[in-house]
Short mmCIF file of C-alpha atoms in Angstrom, two decimals:
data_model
loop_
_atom_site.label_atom_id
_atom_site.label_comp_id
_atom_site.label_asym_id
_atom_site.label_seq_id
_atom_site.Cartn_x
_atom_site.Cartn_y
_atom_site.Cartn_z
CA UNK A 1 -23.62 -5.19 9.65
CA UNK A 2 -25.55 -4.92 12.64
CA UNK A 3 -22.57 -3.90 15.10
CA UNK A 4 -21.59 -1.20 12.55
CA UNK A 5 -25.12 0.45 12.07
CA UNK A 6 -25.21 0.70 15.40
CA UNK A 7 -21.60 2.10 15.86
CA UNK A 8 -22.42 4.75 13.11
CA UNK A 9 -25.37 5.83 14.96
CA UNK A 10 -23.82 6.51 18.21
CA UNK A 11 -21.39 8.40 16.48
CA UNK A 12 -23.92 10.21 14.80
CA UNK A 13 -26.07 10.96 18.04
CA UNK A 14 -22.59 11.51 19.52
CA UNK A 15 -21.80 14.12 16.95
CA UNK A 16 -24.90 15.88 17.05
CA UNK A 17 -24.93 16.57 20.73
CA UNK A 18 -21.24 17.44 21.10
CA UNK A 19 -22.74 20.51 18.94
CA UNK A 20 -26.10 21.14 20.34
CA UNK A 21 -24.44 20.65 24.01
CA UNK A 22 -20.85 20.61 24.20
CA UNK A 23 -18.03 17.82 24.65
CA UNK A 24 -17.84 18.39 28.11
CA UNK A 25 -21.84 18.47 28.57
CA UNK A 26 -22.60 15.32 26.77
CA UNK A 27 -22.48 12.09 28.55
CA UNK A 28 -22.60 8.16 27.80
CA UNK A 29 -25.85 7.95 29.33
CA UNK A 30 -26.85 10.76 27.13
CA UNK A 31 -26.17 9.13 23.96
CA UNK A 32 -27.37 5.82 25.16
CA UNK A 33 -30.86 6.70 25.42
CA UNK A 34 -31.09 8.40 22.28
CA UNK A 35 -29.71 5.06 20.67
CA UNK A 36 -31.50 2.92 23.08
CA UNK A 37 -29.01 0.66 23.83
CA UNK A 38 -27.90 -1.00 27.11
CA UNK A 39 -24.39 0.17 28.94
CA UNK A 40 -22.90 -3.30 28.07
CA UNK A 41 -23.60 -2.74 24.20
CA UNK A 42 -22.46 0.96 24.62
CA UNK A 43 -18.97 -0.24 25.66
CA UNK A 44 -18.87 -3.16 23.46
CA UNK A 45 -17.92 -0.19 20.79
CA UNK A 46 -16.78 2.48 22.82
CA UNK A 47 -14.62 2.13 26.02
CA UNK A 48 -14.60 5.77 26.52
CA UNK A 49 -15.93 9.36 25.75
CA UNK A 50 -12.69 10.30 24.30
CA UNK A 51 -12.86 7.25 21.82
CA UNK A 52 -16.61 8.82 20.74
CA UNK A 53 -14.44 11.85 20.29
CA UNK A 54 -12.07 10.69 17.93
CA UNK A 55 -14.60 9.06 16.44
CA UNK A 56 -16.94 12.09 16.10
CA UNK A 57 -13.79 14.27 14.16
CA UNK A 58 -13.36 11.40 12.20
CA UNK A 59 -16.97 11.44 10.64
CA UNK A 60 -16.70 15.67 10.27
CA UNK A 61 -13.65 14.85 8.24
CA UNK A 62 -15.52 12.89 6.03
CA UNK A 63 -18.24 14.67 5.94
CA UNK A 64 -16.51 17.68 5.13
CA UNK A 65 -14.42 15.99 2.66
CA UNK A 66 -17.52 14.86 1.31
CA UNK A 67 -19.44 17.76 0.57
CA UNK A 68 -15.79 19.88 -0.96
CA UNK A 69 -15.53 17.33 -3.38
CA UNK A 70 -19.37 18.17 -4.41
CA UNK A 71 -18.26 21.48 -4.75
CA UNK A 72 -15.79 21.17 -7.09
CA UNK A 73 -18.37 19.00 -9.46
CA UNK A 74 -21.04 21.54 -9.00
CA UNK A 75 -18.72 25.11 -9.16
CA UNK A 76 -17.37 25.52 -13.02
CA UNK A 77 -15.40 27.89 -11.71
CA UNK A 78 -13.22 29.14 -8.59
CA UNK A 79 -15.57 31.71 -7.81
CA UNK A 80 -18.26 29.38 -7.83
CA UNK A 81 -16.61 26.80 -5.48
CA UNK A 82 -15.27 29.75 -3.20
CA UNK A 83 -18.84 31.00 -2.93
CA UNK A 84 -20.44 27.44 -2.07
CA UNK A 85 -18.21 27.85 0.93
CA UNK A 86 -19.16 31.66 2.11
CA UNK A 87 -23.23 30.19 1.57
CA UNK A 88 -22.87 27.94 4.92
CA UNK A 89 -23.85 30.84 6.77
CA UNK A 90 -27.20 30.70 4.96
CA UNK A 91 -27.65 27.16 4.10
CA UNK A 92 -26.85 26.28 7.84
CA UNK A 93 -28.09 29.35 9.21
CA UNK A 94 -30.29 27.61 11.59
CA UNK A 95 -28.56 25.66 13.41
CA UNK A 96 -25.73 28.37 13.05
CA UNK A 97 -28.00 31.20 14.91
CA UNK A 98 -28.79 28.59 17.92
CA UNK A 99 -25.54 26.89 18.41
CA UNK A 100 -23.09 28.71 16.46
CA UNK A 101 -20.20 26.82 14.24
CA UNK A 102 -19.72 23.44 14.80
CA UNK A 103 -16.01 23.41 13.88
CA UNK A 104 -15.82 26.43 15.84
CA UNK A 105 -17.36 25.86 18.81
CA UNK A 106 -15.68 21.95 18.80
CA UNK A 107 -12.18 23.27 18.83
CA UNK A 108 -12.85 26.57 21.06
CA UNK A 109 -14.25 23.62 24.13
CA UNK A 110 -11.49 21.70 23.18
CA UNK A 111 -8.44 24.18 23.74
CA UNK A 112 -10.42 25.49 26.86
CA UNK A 113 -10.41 22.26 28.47
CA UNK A 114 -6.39 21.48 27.31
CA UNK A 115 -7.66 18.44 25.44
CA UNK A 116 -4.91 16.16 23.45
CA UNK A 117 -7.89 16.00 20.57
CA UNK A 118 -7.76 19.91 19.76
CA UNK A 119 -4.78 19.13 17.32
CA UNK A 120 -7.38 16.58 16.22
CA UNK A 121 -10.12 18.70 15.71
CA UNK A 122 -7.94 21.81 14.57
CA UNK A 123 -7.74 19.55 11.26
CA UNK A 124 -10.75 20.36 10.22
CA UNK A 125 -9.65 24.01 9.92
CA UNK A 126 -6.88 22.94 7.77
CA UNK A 127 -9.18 20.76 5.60
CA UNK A 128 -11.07 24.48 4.58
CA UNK A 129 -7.68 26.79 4.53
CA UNK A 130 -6.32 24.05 2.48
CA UNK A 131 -9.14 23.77 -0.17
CA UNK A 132 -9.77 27.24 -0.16
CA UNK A 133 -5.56 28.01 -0.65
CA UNK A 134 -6.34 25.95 -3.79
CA UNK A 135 -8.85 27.88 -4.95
CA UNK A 136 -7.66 30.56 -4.62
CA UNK A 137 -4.63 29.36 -6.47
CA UNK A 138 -6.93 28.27 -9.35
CA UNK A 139 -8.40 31.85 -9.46
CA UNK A 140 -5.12 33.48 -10.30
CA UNK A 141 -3.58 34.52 -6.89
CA UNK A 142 -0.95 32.01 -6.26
CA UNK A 143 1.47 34.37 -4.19
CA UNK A 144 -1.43 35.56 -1.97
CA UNK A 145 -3.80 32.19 -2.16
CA UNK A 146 -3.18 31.32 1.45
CA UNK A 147 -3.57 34.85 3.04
CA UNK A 148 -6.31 35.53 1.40
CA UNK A 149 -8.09 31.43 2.42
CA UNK A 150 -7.16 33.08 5.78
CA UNK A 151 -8.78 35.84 5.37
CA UNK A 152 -12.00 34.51 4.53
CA UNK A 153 -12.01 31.90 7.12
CA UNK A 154 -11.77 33.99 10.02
CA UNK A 155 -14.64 36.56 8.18
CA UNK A 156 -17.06 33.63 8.59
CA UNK A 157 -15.75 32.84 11.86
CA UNK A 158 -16.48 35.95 13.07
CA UNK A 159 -19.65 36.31 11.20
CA UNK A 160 -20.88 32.68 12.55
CA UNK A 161 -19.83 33.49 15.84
CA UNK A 162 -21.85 37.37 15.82
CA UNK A 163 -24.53 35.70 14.27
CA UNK A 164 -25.26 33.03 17.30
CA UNK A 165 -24.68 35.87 19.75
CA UNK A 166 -26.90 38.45 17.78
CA UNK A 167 -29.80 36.33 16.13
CA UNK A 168 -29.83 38.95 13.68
CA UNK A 169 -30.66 37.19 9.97
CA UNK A 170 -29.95 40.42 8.44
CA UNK A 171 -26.47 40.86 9.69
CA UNK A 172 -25.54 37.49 8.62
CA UNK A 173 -26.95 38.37 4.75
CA UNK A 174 -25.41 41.15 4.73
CA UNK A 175 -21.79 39.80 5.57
CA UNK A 176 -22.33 37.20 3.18
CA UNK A 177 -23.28 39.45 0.41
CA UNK A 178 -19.85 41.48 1.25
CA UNK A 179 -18.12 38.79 1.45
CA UNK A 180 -19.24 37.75 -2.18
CA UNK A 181 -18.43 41.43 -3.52
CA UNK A 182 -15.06 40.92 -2.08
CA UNK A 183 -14.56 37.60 -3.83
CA UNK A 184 -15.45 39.50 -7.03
CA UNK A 185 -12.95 42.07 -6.52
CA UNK A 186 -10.16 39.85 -6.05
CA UNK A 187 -11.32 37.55 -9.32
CA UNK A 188 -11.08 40.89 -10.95
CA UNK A 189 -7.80 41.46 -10.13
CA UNK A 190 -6.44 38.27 -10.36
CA UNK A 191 -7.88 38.54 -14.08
CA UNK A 192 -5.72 41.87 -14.89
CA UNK A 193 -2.28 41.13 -16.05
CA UNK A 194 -0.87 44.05 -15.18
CA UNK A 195 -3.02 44.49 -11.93
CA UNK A 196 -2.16 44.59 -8.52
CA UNK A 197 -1.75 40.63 -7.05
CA UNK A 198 -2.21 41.61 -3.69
CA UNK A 199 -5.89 42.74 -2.50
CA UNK A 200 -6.71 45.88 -3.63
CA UNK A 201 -8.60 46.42 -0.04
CA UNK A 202 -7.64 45.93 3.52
CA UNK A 203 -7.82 42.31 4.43
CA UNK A 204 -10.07 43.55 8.02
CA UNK A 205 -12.13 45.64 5.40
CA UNK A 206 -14.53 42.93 2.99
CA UNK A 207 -16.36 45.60 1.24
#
């Protein structure tokens, strides 16, 4: 029990400054003496920084896995779920506004650097396009469901990347609120039998 409480809290320390710093940034000796634990111990459960790594996109899997399922207890609907997703901006608007993403900004120093994790890490892209491609398909829009998961991952993307280069909380709302509106429209739709299936606006315009 011991050996694996302190494994999960390297991992965790590890996690937390491969976002605050960077991969590249962070170093054994850095997570060390935040778990305060000797070099000898360190190794005994990880022989390298690329086996913290792994390790690392392991635990955002879970964690990510994790807090979708609570989504889809807590959302009665599509919309609902969808819209748990678009609040991250908000409910980790913090930590969003000073370091940006953490998915993002994981597989951008990743792919800069040519690592053989990206792939890894690019999973946890997938894990939202995936969910929200069900969704989607849920709501109605089965022929368009992955376009528009696209869609609205690369609007929060862009709106979590703007955000940590702006500071501006009132950009951020506002994206989130059209985001929302745009959700609405396509529920709308998707509810119309005889209504257009594809989105009624341009996928670059969320209003």
């Amino acid at each position: 029990m011991a050996n694996r409480a302190t494994r999960e809290e390297i991992v965790g320390v590890a996690d937390d400054l491969f976002y605050r710093r960077g991969f590249d940034h962070t170093s054994f000796a850095d997570i060390a003496e935040l778990v305060k634990i000797s070099r000898g111990n360190f190794y005994h459960h990880f022989k390298t920084k690329d086996d913290i790594l792994e390790a690392v996109i392991q635990k955002r899997l879970a964690d990510r896995n994790a807090m979708l399922e609570r989504w889809e207890i807590e959302g009665k609907t599509p919309v609902e779920r969808i819209s748990s997703f678009i609040d991250i901006l908000i409910v980790n608007g913090d930590k969003i506004k000073l370091y940006g993403c953490p998915i993002g900004t994981l597989t951008s120093e990743l792919a800069k650097l040519n690592h053989p994790a990206q792939p890894d890490a690019g999973r946890l892209f997938m894990l939202f396009r995936t969910w929200l491609r069900r969704q989607f398909v849920t709501l109605g829009r089965e022929a368009d469901a992955d376009v528009l998961a696209m869609h609205l991952l690369s609007r929060s993307q862009g709106a979590a990347t703007l955000f940590n280069a702006f500071q501006d909380q009132d950009f951020v709302q506002r994206e989130v609120d059209q985001m929302k509106d745009w959700l609405k429209g396509i529920a709308a739709e998707a509810s119309t039998p005889t209504g257009d299936k594809l989105p009624r606006t341009n996928p670059l315009d969320a209003s």
